[in-house]
mmCIF file of C-alpha atoms and ligand atoms in Angstrom:
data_model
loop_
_atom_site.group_PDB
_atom_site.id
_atom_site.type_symbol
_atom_site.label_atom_id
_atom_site.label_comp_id
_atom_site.label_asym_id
_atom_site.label_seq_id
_atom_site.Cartn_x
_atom_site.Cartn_y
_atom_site.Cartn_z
ATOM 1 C CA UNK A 1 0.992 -62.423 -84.444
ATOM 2 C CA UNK A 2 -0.622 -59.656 -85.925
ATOM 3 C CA UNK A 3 -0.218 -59.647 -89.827
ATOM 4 C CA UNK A 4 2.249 -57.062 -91.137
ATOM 5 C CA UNK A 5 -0.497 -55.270 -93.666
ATOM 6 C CA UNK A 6 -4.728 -54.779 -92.565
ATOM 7 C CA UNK A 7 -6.519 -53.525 -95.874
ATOM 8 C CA UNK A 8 -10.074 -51.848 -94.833
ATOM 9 C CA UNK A 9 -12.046 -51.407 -98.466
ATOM 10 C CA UNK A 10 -15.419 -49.500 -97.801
ATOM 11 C CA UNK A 11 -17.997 -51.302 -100.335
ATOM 12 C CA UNK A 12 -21.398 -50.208 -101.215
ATOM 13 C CA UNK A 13 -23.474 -52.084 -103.796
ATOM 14 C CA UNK A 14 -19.723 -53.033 -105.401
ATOM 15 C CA UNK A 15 -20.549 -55.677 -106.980
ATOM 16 C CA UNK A 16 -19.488 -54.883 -110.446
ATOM 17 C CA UNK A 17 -15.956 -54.396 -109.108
ATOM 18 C CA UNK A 18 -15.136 -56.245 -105.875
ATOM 19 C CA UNK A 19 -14.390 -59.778 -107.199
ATOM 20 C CA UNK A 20 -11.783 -57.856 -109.613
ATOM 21 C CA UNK A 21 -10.253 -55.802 -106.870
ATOM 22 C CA UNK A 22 -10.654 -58.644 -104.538
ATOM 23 C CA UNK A 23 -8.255 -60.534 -106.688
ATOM 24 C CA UNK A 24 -5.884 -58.193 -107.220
ATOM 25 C CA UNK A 25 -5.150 -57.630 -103.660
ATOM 26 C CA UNK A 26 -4.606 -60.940 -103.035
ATOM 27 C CA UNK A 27 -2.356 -61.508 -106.212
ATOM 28 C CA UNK A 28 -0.496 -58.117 -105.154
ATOM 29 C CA UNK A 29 -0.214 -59.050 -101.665
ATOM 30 C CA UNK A 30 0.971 -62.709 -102.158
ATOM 31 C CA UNK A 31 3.716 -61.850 -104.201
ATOM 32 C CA UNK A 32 4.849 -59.929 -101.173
ATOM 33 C CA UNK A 33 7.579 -60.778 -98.375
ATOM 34 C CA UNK A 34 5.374 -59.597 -95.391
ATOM 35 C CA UNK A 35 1.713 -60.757 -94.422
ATOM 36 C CA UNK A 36 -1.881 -58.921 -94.732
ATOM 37 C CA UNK A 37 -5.233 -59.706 -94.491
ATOM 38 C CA UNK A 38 -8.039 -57.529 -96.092
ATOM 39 C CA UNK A 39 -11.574 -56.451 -94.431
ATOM 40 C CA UNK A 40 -14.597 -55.569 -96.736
ATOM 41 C CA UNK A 41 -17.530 -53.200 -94.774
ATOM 42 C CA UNK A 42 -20.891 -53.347 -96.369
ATOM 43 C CA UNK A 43 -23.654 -51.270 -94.972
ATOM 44 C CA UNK A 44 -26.749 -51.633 -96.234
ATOM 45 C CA UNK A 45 -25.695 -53.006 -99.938
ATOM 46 C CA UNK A 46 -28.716 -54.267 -101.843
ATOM 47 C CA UNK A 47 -26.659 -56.339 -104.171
ATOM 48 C CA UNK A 48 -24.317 -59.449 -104.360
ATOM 49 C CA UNK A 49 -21.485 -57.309 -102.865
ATOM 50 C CA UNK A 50 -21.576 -59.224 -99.744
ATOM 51 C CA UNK A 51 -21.979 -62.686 -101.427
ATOM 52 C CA UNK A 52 -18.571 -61.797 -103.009
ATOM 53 C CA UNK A 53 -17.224 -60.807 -99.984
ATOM 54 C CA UNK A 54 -18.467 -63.702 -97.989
ATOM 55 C CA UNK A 55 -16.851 -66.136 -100.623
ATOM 56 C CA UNK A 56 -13.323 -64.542 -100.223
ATOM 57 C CA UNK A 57 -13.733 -64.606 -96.561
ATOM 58 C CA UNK A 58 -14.965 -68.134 -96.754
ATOM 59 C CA UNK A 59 -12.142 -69.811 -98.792
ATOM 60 C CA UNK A 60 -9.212 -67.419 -97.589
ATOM 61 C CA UNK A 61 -8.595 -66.417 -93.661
ATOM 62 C CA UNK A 62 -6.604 -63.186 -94.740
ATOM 63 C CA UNK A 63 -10.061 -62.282 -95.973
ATOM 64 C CA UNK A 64 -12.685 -61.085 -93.677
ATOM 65 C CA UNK A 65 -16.914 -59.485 -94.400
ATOM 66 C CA UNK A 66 -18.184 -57.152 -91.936
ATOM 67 C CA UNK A 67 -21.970 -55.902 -92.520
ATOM 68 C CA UNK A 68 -24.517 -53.922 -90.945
ATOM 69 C CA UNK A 69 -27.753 -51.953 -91.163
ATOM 70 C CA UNK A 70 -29.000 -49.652 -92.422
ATOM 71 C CA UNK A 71 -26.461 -48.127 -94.919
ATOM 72 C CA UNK A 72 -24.900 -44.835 -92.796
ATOM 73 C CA UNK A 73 -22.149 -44.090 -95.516
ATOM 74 C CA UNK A 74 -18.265 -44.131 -96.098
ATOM 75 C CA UNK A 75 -17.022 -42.978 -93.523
ATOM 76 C CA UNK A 76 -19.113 -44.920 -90.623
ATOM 77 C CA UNK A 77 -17.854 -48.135 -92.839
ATOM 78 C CA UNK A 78 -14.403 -46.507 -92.387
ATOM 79 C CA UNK A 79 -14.061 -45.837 -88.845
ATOM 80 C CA UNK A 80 -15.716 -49.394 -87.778
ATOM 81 C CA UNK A 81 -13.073 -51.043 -90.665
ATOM 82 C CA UNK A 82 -10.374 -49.442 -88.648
ATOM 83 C CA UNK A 83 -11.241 -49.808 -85.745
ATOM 84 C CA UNK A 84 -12.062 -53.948 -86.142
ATOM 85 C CA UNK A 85 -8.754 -55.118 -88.342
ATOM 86 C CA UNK A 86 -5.998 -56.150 -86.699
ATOM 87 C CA UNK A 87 -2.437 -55.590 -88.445
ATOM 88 C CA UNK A 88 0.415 -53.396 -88.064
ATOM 89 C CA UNK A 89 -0.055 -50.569 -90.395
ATOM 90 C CA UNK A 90 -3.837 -50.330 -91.734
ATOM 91 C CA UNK A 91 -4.723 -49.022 -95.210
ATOM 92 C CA UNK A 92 -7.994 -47.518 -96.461
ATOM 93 C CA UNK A 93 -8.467 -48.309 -100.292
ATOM 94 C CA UNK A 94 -11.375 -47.704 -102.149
ATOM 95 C CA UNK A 95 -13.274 -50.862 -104.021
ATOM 96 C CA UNK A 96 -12.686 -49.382 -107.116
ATOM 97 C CA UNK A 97 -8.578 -49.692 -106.831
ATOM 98 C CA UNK A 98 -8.073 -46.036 -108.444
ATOM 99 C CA UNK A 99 -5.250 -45.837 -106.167
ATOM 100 C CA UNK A 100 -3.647 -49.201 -107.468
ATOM 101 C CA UNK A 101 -2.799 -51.680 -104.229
ATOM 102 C CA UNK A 102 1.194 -51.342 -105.292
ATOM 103 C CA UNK A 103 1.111 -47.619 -104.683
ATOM 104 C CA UNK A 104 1.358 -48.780 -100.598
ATOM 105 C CA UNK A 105 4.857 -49.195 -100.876
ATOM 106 C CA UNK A 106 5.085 -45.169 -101.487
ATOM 107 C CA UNK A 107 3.395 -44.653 -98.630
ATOM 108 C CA UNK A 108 5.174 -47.647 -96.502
ATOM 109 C CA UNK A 109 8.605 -45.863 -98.052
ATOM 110 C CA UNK A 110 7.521 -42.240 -96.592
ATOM 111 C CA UNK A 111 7.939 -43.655 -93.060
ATOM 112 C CA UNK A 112 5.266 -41.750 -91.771
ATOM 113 C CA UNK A 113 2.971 -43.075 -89.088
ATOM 114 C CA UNK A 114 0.188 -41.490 -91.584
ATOM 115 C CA UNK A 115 0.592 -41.693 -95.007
ATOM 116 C CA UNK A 116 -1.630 -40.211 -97.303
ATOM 117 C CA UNK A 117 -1.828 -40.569 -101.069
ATOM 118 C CA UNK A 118 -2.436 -37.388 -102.899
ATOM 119 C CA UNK A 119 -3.478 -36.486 -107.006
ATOM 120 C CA UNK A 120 -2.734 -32.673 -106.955
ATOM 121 C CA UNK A 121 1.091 -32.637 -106.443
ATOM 122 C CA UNK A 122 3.376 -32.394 -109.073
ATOM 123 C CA UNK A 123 4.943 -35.582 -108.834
ATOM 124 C CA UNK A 124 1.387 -37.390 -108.442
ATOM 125 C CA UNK A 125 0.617 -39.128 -111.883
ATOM 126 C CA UNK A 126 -3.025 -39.217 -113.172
ATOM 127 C CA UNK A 127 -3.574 -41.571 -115.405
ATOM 128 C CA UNK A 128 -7.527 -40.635 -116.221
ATOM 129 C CA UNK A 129 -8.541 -37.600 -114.577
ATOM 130 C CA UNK A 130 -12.175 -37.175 -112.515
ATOM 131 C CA UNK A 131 -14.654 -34.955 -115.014
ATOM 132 C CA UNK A 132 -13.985 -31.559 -114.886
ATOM 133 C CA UNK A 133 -16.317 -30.277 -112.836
ATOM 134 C CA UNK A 134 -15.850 -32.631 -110.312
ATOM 135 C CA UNK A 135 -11.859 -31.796 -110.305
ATOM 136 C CA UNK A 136 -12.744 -28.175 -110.104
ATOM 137 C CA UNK A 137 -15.272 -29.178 -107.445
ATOM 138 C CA UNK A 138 -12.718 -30.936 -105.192
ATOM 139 C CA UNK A 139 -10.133 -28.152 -105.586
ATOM 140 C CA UNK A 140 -12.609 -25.579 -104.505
ATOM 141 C CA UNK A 141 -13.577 -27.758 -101.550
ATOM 142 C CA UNK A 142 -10.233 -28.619 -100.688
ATOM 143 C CA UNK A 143 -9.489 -24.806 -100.485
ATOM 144 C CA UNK A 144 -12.263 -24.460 -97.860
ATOM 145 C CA UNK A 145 -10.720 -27.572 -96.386
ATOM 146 C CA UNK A 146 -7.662 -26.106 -96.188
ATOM 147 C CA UNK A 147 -8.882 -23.029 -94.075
ATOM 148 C CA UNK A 148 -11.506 -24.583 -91.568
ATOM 149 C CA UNK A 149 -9.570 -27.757 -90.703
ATOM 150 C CA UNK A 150 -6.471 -29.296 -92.024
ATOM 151 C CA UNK A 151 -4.010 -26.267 -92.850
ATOM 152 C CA UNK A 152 -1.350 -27.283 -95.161
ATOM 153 C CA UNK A 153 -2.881 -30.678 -97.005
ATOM 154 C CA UNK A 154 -3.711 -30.687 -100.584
ATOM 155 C CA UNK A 155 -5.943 -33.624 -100.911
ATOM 156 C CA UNK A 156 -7.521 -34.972 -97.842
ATOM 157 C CA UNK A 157 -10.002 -36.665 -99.609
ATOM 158 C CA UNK A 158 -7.933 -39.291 -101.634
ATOM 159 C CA UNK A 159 -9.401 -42.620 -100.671
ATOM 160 C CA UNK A 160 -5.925 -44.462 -100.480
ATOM 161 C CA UNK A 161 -4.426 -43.778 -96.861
ATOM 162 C CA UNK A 162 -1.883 -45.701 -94.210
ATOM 163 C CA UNK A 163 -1.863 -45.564 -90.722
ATOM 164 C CA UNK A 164 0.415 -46.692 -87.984
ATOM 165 C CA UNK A 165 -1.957 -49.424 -85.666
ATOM 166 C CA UNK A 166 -2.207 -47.360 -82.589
ATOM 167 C CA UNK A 167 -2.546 -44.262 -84.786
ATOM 168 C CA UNK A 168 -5.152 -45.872 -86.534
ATOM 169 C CA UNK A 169 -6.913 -46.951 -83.587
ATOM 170 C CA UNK A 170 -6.589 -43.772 -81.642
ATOM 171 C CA UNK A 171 -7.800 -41.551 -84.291
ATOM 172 C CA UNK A 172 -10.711 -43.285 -85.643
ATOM 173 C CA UNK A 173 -12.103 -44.059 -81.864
ATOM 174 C CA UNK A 174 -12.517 -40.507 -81.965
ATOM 175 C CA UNK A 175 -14.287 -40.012 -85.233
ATOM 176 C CA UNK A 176 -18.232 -39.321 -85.865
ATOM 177 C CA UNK A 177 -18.795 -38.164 -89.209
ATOM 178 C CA UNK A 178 -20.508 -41.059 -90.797
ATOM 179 C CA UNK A 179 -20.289 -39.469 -94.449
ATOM 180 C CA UNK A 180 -17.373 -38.045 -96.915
ATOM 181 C CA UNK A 181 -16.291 -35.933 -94.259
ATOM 182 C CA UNK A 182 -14.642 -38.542 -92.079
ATOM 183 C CA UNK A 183 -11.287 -38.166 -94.188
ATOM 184 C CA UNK A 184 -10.589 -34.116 -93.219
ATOM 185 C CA UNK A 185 -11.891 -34.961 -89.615
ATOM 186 C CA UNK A 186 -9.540 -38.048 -88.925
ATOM 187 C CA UNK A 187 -6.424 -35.720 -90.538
ATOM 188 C CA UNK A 188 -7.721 -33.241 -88.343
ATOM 189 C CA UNK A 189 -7.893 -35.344 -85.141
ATOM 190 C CA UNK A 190 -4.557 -36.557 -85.802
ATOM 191 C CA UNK A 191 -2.838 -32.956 -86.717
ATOM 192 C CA UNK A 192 -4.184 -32.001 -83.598
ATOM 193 C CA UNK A 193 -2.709 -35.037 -81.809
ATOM 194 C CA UNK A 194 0.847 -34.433 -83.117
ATOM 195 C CA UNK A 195 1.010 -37.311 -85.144
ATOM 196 C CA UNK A 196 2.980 -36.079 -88.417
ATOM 197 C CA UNK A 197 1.411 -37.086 -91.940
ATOM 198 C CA UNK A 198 3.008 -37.395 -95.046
ATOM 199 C CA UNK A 199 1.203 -36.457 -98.445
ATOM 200 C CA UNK A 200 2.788 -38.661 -100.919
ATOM 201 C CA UNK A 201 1.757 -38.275 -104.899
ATOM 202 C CA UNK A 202 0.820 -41.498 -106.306
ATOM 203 C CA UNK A 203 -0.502 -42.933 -109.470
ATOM 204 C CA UNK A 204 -4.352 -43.029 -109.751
ATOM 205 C CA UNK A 205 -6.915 -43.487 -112.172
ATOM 206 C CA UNK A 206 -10.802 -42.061 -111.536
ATOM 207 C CA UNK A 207 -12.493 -44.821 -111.892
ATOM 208 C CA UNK A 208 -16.666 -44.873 -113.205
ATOM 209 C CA UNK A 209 -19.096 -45.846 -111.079
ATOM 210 C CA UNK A 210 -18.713 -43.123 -108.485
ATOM 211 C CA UNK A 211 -21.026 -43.693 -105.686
ATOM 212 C CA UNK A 212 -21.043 -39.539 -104.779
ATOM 213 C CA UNK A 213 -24.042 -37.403 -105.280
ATOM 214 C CA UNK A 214 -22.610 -34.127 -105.792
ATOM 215 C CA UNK A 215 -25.593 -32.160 -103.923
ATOM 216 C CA UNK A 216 -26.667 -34.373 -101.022
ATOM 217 C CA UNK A 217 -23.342 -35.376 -100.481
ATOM 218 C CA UNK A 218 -21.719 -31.752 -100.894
ATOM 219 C CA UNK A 219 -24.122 -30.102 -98.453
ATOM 220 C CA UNK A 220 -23.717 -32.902 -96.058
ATOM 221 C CA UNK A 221 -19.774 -32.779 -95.946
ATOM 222 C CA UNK A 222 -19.881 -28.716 -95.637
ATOM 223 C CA UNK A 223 -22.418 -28.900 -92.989
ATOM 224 C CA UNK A 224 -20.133 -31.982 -91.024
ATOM 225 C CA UNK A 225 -16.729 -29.475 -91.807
ATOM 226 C CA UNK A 226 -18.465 -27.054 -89.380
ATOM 227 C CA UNK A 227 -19.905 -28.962 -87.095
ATOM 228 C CA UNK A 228 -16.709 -30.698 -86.970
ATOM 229 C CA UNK A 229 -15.141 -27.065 -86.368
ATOM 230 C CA UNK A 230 -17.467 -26.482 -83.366
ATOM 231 C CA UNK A 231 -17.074 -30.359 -81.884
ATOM 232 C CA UNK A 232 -13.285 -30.721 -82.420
ATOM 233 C CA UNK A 233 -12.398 -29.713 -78.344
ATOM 234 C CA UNK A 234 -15.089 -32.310 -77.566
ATOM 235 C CA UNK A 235 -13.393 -35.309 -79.953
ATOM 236 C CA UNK A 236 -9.723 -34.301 -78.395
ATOM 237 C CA UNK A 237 -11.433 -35.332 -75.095
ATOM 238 C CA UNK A 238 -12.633 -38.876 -75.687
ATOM 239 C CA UNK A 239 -10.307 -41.559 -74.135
ATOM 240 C CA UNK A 240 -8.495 -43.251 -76.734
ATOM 241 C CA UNK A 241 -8.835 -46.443 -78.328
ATOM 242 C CA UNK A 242 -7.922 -48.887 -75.366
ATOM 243 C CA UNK A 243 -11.006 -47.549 -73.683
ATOM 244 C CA UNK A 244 -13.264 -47.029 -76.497
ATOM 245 C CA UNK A 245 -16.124 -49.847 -76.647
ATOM 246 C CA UNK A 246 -17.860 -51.305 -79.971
ATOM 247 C CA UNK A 247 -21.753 -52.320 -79.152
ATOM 248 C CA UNK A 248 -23.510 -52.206 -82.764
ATOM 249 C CA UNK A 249 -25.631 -55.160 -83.702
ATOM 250 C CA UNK A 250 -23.638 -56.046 -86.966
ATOM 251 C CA UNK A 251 -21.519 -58.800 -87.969
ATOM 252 C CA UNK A 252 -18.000 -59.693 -89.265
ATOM 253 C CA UNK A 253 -17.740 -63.222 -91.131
ATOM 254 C CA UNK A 254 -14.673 -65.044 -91.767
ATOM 255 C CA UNK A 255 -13.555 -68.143 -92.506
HETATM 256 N N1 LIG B 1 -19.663 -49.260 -96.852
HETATM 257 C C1 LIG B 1 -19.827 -48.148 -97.582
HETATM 258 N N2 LIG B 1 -18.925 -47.815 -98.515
HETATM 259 C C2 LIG B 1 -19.148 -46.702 -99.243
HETATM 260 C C3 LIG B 1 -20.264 -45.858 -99.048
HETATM 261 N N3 LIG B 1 -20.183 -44.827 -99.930
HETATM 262 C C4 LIG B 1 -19.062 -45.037 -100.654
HETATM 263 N N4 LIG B 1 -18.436 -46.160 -100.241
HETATM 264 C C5 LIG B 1 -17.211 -46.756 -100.757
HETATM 265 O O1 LIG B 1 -16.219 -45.753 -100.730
HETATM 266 C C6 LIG B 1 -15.334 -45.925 -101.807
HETATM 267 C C7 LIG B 1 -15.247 -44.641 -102.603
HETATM 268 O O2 LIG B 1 -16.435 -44.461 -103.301
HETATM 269 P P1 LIG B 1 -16.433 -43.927 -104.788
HETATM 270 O O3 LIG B 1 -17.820 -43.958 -105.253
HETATM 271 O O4 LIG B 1 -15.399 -44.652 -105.599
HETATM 272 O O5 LIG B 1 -15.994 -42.431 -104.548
HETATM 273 P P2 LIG B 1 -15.156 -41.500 -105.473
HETATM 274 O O6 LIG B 1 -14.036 -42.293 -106.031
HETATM 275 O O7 LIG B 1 -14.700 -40.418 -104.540
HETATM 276 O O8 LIG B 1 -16.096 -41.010 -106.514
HETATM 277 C C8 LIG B 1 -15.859 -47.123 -102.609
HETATM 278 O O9 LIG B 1 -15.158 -48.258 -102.181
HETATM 279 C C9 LIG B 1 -17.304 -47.179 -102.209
HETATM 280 O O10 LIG B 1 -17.919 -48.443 -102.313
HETATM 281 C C10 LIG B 1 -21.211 -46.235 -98.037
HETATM 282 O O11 LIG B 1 -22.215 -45.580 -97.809
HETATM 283 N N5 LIG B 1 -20.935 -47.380 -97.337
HETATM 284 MG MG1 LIG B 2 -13.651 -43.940 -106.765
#
């Protein structure tokens, strides 16, 4: 039976912080009445992040390593994370836990088939704000955001988010954007579907160690938010998950 809970955390060269957050999933999710396993996608990560995945994976069969070549960025890891874990509701979390692994049960409680967590609301509670100009960054982005693709949601970007399984699996089948951009395109895809999402303000904490480069990774999300614009007919159109077919040359370890 497919476990209750699927965590998919997008690492690159994590290894300062995966054994930590690693842990604290399991400890989290233990002490929990329904079952989960966890997925960690690597691409490309030049240090021991995948030796600390591979030990998890190797002691614990809730844990699981996927890895490929070369590294292609968030949101490839994302989609192919999604796409590969089985469980009933799948959330994203970042490595880095800023979104703390409890804060799923305010997104389970919004019984939503998506559920997104969200920092600028007014109930959302931010422990350590990003740097300035990042926050004033992301709030200018967001507002462009907000007009070219996903009307009406005030942080798409959050890197804490819960889907429904087939939600999960029909959205992401349709997704390309290999970079940042993959979070406004799969809200986008899934607007456009019908499905409803729920923004729900949670606790968070920005966390050092950010692996975003403000330029090439700004001009590279603004250029995929309007490509993604002029493609979005053409995504609607692909068949949906049960058809879609996986045929990179990677790997997925467990134990
Ligand atoms: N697999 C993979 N994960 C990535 C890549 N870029 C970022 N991530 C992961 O995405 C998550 C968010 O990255 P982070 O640097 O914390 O972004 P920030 O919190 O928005 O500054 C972390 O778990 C990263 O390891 C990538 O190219 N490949
Ligand atoms: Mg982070």
């Amino acid at each position: 039976m497919r476990p209750h809970l699927g965590v998919v955390i997008p690492a690159f060269n994590e290894e300062v912080r995966l054994d930590k957050t690693l842990s604290r999933v399991r400890e989290y999710l233990d002490a929990q009445d329904y079952t989960w396993c966890a997925l960690v996608v690597s691409d490309g990560s030049t240090d021991g992040t995948m030796s600390i995945a591979k030990r998890f994976s190797e002691s614990d069969s809730r844990f699981s390593a996927h890895e490929y070549f070369p590294n292609r960025g968030k949101g490839c890891a994302v989609r192919t994370g999604m796409m590969l874990l089985e469980a009933d509701w799948l959330l994203l979390s970042d490595a880095d836990l800023a979104a703390p692994i409890e804060e799923v049960e305010k997104l389970f409680d919004a019984k939503s088939p998506i559920a997104i967590g969200s920092r600028p609301l007014k109930e959302s509670n931010l422990e350590v704000r990003q740097p300035k100009l990042r926050e004033m960054g992301g709030r200018a982005f967001n507002w462009i955001v907000q007009r070219l693709a996903t009307k009406g949601i005030k942080d798409t970007q959050c890197g804490f988010k819960l889907f429904e399984h087939d939600i999960a699996k029909d959205v992401f089948s349709r997704c390309e954007i290999d970079g940042y951009g993959y979070d406004f395109e799969a809200l986008m895809i899934a607007n456009k579907l019908g499905y409803a999402i729920a923004e729900i303000p949670i606790r968070w904490a920005h966390q050092e160690g950010s692996k975003v480069r403000v330029l090439r990774d700004g001009s590279r999300t603004v250029y995929d938010l309007i490509k993604l614009r002029l493609t979005i007919g053409r995504r609607l159109k692909k068949p949906g998950y049960s058809e879609a077919t996986s045929n990179d040359s990677s790997r997925t370890m467990t134990s």
